[in-house]
Short mmCIF file of N, CA and C in Angstrom, two decimals:
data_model
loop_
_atom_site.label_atom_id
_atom_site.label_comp_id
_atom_site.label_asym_id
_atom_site.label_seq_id
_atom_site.Cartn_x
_atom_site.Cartn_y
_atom_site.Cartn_z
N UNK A 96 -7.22 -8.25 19.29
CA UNK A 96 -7.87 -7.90 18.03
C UNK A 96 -7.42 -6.50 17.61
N UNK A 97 -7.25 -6.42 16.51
CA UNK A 97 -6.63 -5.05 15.47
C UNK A 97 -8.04 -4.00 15.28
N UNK A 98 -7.74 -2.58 15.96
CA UNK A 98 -8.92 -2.38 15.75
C UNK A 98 -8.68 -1.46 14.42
N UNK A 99 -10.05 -1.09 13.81
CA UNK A 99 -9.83 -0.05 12.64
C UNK A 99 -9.80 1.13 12.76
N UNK A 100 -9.47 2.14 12.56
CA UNK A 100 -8.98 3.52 12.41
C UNK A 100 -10.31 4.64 13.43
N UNK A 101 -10.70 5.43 12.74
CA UNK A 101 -11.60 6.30 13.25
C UNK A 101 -13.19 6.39 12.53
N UNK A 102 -14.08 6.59 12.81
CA UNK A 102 -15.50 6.67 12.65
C UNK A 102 -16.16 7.36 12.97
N UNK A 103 -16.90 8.15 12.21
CA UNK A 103 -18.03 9.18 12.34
C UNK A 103 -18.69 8.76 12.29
N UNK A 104 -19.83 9.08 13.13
CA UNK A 104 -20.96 8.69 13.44
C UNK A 104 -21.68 9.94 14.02
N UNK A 105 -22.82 10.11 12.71
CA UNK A 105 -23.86 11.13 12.84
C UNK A 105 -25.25 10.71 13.09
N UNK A 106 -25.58 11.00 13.81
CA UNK A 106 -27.16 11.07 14.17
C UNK A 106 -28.06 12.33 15.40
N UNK A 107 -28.98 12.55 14.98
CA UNK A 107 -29.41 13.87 15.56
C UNK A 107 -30.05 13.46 17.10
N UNK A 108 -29.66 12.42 17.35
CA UNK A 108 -30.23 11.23 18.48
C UNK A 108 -29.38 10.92 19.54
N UNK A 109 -29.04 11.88 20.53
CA UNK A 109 -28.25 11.87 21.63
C UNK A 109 -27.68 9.98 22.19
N UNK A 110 -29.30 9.50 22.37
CA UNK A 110 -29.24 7.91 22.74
C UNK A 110 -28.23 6.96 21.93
N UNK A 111 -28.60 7.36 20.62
CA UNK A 111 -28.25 6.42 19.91
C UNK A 111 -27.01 6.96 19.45
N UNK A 112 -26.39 8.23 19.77
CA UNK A 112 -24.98 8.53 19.68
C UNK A 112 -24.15 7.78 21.03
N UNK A 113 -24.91 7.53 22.22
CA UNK A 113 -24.55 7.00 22.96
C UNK A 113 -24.04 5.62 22.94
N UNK A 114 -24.95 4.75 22.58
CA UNK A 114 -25.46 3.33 22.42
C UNK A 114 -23.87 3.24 21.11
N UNK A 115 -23.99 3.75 20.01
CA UNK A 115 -22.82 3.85 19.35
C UNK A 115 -21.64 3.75 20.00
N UNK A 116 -21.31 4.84 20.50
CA UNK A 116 -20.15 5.07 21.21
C UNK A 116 -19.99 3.30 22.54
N UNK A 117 -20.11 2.81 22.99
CA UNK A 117 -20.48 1.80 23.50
C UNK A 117 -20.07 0.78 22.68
N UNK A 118 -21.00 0.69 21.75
CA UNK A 118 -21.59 -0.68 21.06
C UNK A 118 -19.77 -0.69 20.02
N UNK A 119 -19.58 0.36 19.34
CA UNK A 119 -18.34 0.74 18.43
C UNK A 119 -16.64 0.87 19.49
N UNK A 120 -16.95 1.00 20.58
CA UNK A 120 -15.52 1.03 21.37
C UNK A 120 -14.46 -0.18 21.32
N UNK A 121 -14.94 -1.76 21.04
CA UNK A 121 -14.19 -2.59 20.43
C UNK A 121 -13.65 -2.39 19.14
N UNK A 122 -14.03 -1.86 18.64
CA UNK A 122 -14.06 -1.91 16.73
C UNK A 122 -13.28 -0.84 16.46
N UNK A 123 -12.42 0.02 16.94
CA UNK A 123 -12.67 1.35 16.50
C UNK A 123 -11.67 2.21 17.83
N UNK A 124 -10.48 2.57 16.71
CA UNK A 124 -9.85 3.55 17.84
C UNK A 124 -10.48 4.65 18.56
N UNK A 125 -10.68 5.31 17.44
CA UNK A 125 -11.45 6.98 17.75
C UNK A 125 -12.78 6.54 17.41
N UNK A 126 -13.65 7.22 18.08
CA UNK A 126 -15.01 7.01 17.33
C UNK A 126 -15.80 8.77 17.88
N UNK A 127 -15.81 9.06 16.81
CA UNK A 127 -16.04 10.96 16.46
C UNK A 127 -17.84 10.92 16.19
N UNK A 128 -18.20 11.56 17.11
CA UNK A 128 -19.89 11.79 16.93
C UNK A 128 -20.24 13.46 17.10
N UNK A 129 -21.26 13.82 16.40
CA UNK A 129 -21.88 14.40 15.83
C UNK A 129 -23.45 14.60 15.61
N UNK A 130 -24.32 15.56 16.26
CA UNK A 130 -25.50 15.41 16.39
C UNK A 130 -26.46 16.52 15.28
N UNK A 131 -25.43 17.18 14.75
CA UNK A 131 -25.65 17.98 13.52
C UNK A 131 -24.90 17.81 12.51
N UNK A 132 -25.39 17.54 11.20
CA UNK A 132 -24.80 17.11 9.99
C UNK A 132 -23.82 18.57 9.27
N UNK A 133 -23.91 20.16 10.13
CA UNK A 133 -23.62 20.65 9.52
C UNK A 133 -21.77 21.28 9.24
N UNK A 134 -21.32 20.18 10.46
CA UNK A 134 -19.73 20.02 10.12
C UNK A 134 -19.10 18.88 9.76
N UNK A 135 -19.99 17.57 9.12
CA UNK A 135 -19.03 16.62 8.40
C UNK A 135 -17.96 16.64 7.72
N UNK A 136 -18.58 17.85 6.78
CA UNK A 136 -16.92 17.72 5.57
C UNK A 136 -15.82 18.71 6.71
N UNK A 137 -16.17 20.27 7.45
CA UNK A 137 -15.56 20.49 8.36
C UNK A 137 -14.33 19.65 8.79
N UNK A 138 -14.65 18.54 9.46
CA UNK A 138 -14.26 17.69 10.72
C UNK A 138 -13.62 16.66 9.78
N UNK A 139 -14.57 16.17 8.52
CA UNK A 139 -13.60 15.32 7.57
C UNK A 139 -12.23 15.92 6.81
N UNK A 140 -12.49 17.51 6.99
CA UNK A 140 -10.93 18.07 6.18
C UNK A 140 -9.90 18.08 6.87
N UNK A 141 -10.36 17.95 8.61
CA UNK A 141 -9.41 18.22 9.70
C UNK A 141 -9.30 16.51 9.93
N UNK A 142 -9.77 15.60 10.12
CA UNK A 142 -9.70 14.06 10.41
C UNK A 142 -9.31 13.10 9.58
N UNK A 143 -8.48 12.32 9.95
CA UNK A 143 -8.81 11.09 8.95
C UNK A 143 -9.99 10.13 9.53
N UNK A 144 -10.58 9.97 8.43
CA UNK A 144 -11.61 9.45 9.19
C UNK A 144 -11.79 8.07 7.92
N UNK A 145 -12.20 6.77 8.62
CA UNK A 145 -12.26 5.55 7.87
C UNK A 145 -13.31 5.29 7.34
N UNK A 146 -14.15 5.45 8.24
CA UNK A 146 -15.80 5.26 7.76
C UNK A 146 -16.71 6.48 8.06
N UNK A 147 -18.09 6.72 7.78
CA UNK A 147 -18.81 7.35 8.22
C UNK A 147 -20.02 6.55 8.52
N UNK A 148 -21.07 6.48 9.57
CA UNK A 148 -22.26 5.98 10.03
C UNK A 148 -22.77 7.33 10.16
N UNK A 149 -23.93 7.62 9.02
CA UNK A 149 -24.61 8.49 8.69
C UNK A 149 -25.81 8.67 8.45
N UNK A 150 -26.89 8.90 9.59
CA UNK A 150 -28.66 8.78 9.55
C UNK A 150 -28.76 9.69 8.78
N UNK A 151 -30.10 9.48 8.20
CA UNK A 151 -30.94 9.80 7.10
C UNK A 151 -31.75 11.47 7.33
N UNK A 152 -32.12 11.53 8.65
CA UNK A 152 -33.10 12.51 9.20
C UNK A 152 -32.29 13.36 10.09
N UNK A 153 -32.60 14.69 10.39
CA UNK A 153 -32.21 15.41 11.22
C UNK A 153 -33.22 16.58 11.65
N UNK A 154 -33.82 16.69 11.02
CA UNK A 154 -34.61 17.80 11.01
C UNK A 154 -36.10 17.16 11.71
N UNK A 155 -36.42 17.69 13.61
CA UNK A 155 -37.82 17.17 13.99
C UNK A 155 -39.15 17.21 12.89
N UNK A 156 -39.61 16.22 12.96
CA UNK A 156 -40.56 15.97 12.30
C UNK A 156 -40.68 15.85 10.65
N UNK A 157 -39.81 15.44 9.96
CA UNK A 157 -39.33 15.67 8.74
C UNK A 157 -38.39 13.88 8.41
N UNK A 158 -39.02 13.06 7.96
CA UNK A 158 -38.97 12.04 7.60
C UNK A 158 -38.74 11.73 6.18
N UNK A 159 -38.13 12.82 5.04
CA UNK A 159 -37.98 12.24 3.44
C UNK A 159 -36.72 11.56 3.51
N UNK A 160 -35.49 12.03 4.54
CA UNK A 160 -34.30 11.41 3.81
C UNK A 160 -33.68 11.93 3.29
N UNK A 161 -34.10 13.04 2.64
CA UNK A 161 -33.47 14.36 2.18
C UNK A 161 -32.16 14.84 2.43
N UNK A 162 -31.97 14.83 3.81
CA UNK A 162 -30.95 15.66 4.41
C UNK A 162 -29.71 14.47 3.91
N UNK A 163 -30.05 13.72 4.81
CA UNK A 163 -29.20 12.17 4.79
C UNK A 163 -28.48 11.88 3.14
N UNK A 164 -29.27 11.91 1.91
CA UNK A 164 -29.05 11.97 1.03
C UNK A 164 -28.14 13.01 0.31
N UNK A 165 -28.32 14.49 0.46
CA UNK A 165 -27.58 15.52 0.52
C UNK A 165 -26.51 15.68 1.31
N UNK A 166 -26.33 15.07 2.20
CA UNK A 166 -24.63 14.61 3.01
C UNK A 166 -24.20 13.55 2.49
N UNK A 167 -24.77 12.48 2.15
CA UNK A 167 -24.06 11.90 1.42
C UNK A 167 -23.57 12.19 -0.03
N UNK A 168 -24.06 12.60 -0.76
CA UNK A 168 -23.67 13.06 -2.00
C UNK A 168 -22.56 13.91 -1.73
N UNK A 169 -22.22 15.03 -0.92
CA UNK A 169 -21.21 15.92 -0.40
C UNK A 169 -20.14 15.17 0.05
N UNK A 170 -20.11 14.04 1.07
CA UNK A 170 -19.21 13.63 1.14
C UNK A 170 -18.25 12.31 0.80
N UNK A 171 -19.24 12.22 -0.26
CA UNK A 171 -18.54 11.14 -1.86
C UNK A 171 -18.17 12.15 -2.32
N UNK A 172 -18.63 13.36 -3.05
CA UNK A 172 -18.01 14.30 -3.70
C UNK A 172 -16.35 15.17 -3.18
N UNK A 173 -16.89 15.46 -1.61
CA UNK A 173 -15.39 15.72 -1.29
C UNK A 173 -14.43 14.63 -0.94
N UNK A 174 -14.79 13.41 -0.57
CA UNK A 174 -13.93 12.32 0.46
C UNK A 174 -14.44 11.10 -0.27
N UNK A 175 -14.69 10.82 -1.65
CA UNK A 175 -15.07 9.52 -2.66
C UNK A 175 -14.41 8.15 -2.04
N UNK A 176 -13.11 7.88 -1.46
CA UNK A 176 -12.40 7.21 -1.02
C UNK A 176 -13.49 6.56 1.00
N UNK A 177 -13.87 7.70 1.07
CA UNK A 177 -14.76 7.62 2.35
C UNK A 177 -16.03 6.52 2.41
N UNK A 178 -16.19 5.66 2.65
CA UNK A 178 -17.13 4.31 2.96
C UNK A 178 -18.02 5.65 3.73
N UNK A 179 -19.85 5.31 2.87
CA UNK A 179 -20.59 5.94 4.49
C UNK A 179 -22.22 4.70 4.27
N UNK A 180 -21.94 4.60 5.52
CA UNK A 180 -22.99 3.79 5.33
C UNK A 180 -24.34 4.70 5.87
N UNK A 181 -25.26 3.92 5.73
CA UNK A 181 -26.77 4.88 6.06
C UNK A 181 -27.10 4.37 7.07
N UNK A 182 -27.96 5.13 7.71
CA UNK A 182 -28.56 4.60 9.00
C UNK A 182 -30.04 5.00 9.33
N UNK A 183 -31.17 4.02 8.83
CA UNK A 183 -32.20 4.79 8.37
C UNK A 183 -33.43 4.05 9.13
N UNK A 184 -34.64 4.68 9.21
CA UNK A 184 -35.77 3.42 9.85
C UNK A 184 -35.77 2.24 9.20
N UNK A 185 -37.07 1.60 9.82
CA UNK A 185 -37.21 0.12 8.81
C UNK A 185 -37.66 0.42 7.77
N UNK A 186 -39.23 1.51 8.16
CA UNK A 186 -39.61 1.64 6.84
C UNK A 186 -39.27 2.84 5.52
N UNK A 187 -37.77 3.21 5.96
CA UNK A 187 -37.30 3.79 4.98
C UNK A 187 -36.60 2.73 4.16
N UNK A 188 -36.59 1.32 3.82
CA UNK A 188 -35.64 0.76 2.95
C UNK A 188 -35.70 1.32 1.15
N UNK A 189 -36.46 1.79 0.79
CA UNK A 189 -36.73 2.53 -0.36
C UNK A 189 -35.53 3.43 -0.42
N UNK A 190 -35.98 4.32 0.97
CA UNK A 190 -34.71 5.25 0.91
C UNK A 190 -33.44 5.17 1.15
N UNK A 191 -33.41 4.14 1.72
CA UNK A 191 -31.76 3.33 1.66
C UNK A 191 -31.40 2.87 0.30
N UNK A 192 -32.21 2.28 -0.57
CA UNK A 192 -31.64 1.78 -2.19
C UNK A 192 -31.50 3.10 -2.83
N UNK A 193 -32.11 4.37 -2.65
CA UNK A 193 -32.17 5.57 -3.14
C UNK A 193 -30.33 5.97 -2.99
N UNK A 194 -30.21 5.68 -1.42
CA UNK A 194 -28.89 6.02 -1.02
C UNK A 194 -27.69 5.34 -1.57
N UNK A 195 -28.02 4.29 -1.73
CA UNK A 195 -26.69 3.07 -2.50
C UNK A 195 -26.50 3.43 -3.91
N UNK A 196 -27.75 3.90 -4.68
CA UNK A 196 -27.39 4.24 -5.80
C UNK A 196 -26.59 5.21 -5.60
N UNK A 197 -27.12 6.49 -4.97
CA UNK A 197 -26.11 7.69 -4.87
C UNK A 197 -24.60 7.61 -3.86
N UNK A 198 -24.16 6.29 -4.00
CA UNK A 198 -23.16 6.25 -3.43
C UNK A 198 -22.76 5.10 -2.08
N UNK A 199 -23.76 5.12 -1.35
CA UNK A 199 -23.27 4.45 0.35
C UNK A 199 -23.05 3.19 -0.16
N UNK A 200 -22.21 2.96 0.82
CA UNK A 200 -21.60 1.46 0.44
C UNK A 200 -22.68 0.53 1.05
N UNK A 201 -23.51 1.17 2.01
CA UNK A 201 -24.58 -0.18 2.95
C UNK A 201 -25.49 0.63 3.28
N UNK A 202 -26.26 -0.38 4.36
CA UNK A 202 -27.48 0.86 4.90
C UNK A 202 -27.59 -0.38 6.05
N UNK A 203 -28.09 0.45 7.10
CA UNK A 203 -28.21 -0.55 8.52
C UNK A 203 -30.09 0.07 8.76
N UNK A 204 -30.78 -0.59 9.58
CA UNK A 204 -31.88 -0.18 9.63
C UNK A 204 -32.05 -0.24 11.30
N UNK A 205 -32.69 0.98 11.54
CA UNK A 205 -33.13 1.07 13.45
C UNK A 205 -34.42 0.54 13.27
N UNK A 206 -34.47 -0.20 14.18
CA UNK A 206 -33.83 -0.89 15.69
C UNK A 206 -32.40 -1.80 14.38
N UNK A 207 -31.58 -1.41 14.91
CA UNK A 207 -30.59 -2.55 14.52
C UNK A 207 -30.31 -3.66 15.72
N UNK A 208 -29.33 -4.80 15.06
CA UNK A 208 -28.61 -5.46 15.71
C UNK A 208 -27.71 -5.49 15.54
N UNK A 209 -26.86 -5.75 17.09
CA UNK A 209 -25.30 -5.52 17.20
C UNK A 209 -24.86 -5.80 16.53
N UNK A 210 -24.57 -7.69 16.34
CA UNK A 210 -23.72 -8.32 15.24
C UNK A 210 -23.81 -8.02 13.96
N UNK A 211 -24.92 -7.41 13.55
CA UNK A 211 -25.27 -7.17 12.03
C UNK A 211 -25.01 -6.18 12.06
N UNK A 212 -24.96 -4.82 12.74
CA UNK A 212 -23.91 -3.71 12.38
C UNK A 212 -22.48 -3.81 12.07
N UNK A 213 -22.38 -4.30 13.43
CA UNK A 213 -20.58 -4.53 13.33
C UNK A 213 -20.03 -5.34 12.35
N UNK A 214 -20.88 -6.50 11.66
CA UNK A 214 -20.42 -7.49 10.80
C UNK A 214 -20.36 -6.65 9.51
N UNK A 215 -21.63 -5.56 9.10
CA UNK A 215 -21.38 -4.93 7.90
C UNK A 215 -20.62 -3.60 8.12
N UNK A 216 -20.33 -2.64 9.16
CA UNK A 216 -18.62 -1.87 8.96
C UNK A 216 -17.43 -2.90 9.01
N UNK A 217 -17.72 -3.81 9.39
CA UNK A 217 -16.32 -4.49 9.28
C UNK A 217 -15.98 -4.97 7.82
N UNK A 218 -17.11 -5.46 7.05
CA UNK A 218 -17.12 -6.06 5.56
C UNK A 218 -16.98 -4.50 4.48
N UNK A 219 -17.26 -3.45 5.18
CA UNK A 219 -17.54 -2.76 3.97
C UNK A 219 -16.03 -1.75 4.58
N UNK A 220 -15.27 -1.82 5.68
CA UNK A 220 -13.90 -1.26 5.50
C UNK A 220 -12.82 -2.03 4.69
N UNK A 221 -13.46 -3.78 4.77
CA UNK A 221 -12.29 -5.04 4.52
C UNK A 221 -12.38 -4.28 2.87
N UNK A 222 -14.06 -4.20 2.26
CA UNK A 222 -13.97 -4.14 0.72
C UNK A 222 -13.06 -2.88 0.57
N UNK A 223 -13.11 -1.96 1.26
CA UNK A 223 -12.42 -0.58 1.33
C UNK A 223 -11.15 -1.09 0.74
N UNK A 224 -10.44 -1.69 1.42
CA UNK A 224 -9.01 -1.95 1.79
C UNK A 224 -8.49 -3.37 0.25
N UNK A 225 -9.27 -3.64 0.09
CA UNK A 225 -9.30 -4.39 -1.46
C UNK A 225 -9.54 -3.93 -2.91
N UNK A 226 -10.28 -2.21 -2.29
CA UNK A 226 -10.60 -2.05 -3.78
C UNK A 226 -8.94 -1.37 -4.53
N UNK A 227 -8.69 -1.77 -5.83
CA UNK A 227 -7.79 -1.25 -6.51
C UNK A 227 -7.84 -0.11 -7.54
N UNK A 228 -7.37 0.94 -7.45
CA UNK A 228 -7.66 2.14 -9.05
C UNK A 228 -7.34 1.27 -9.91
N UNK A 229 -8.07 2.22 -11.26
CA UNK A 229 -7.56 1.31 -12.48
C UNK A 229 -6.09 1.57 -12.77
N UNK A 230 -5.95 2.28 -12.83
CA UNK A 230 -4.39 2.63 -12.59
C UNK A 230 -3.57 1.98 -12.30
N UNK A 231 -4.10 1.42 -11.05
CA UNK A 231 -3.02 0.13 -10.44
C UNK A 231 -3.25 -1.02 -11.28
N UNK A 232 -4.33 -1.11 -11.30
CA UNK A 232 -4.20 -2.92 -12.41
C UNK A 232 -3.93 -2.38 -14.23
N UNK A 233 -3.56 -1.07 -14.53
CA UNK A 233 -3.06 -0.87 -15.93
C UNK A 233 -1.55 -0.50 -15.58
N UNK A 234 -0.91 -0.53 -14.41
CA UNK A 234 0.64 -0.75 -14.21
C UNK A 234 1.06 -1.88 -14.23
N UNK A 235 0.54 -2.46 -13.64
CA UNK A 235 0.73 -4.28 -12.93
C UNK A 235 0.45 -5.00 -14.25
N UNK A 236 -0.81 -4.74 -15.15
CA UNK A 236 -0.32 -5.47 -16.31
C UNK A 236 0.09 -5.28 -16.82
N UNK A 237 0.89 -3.93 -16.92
CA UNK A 237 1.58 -3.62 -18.65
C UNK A 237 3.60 -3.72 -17.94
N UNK A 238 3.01 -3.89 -16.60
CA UNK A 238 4.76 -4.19 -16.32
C UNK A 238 4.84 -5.66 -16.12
N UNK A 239 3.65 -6.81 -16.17
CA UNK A 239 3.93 -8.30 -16.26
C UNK A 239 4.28 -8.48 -17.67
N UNK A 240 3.49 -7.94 -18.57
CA UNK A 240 3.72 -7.91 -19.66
C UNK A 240 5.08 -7.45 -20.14
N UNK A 241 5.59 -6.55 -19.73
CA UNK A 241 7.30 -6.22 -20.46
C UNK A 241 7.84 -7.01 -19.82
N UNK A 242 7.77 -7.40 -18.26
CA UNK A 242 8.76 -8.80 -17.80
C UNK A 242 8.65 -9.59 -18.03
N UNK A 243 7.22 -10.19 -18.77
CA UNK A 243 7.00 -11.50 -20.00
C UNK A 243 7.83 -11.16 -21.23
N UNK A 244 7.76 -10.17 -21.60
CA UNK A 244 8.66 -10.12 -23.16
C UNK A 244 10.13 -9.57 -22.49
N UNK A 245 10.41 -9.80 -21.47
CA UNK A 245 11.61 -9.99 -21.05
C UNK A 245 12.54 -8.03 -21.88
N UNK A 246 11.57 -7.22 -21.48
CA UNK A 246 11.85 -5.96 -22.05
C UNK A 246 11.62 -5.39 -23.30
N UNK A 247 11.20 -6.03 -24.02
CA UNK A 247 11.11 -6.02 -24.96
C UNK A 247 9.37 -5.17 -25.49
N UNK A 248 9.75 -4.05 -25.77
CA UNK A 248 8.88 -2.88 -26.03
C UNK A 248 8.36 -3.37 -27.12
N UNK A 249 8.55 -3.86 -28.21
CA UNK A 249 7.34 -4.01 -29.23
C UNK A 249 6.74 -5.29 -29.12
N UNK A 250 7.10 -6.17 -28.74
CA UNK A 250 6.57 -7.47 -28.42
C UNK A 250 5.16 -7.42 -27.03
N UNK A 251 5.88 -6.51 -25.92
CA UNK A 251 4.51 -6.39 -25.28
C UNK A 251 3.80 -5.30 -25.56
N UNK A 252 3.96 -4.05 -26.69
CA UNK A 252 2.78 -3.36 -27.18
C UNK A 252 2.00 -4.14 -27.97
N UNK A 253 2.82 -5.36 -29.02
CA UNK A 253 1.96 -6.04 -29.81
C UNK A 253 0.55 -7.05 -28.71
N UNK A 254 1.51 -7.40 -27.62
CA UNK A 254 0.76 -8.46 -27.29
C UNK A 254 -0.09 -7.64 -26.04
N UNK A 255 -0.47 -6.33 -26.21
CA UNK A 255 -1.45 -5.42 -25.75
C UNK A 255 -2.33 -5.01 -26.41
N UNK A 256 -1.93 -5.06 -27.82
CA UNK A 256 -2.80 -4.30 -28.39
C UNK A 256 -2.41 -3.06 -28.77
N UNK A 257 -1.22 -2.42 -28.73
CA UNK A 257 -1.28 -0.91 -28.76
C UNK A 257 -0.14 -0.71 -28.99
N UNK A 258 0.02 0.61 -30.28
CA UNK A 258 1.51 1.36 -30.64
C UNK A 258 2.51 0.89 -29.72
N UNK A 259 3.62 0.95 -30.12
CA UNK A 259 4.99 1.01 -29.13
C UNK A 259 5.02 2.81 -28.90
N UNK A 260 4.53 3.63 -29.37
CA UNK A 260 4.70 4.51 -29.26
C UNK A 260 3.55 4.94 -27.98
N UNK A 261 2.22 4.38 -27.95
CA UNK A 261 1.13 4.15 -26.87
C UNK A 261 2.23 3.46 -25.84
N UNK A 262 2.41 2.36 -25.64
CA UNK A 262 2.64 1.99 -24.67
C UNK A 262 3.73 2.90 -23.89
N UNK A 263 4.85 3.40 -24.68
CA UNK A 263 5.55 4.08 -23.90
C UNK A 263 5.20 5.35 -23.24
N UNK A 264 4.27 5.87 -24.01
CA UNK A 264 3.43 6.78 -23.25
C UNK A 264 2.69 6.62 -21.77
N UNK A 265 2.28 5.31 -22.15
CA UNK A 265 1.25 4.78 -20.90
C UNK A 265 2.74 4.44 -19.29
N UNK A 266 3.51 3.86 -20.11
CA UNK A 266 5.27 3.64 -18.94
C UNK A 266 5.58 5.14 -18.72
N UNK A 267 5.44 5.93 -19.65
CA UNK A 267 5.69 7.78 -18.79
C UNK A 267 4.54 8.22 -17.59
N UNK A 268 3.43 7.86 -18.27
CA UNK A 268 2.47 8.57 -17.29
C UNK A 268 2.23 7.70 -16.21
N UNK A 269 2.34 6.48 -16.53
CA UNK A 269 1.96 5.58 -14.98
C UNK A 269 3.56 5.61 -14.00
N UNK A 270 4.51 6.00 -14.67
CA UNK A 270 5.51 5.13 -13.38
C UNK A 270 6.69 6.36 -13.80
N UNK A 271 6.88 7.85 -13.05
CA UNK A 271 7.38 8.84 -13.60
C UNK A 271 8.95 8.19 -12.76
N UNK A 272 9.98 8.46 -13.51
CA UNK A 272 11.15 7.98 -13.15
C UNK A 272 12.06 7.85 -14.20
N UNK A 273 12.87 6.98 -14.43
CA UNK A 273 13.76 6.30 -15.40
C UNK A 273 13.15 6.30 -16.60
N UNK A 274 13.47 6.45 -17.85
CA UNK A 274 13.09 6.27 -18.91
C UNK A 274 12.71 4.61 -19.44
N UNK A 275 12.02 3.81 -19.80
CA UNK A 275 12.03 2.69 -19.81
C UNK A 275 12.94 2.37 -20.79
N UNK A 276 13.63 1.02 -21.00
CA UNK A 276 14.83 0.93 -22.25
C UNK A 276 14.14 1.19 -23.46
N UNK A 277 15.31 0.92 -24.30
CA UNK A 277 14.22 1.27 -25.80
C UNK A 277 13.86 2.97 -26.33
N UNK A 278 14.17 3.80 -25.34
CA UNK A 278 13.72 5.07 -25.96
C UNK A 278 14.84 5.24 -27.03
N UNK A 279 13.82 6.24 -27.94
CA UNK A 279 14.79 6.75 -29.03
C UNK A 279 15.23 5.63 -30.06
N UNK A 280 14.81 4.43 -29.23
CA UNK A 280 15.18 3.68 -30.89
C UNK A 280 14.20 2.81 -31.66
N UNK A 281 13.91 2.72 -32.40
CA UNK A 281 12.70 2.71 -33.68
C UNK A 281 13.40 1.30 -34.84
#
């Protein structure tokens, strides 16, 4: 089996950094833990890192979610490309939908189960690895489109929607190289 890249995994919970490390050693080349939230981005500027598994709480006796929420927002903001899932009680699920809005791709709930952890980092690196910029699907169609009009610059601006003078703009900024044919002539 192919395993996936590297994983952070934060929690202020010695055990359950343990139990991780364990439970994640099939799945997972490196697996990077952390019992203080206050070098994630740190360790994320120095790592590549694939995923993050990131609890909610850190602070004894202090149950809002707060913290958990404020690392996550930080590290969508620096590392957006970064999957982090949450890792929160049962009866925080409130604060897990709190978290998905602001970003996490999932939320796992303690006491977890094995298969249902591992089944959702595995689904939410696969979506990782599927998602496309728009960028990429406004190259891919506007270059099916000129190899449908067989090169032909005003035929696939018409059948885009947009100037020949737009489209060639959009062939400069998406694909820097060669001039596409057709420049300079009108």
């Amino acid at each position: 089996m192919n395993k996936y890249g590297t994983i952070l995994v934060v929690d202020d919970n010695p055990s359950i950094l343990t139990a991780m490390r364990y439970l994640l050693d099939s799945l997972f080349e490196r697996i990077l833990t952390m019992n203080r939230p206050d070098d994630i981005l740190k360790t994320m500027a120095q790592e590549e890192i694939d995923i993050v598994l990131l609890d909610m709480n850190f602070s004894l006796g202090v149950n809002s979610g707060q913290e958990g929420l404020f690392w996550l927002r930080a590290i969508c903001k620096q590392h957006p490309q970064t999957p982090v899932v949450l890792l929160t009680a049962y009866a925080d699920v409130s604060l897990a939908v709190k978290g998905l809005k602001s970003g996490a791709a999932d939320f796992i709930t303690k006491p977890w189960d094995n298969d249902e952890l591992i089944r959702k980092l595995k689904d939410v690196l696969e979506m990782k690895n599927e998602i496309v910029s728009l960028d990429e699907i406004e190259k891919d169609h506007i270059r099916r489109t000129i190899d449908h009009c067989h090169g032909n610059l005003s035929q696939a601006a018409e059948l885009l929607g947009i100037t020949r003078q737009t489209l060639y703009n959009k062939i400069r900024s998406l694909a820097p190289g060669p001039s596409p044919r057709g420049e300079g002539s009108r």
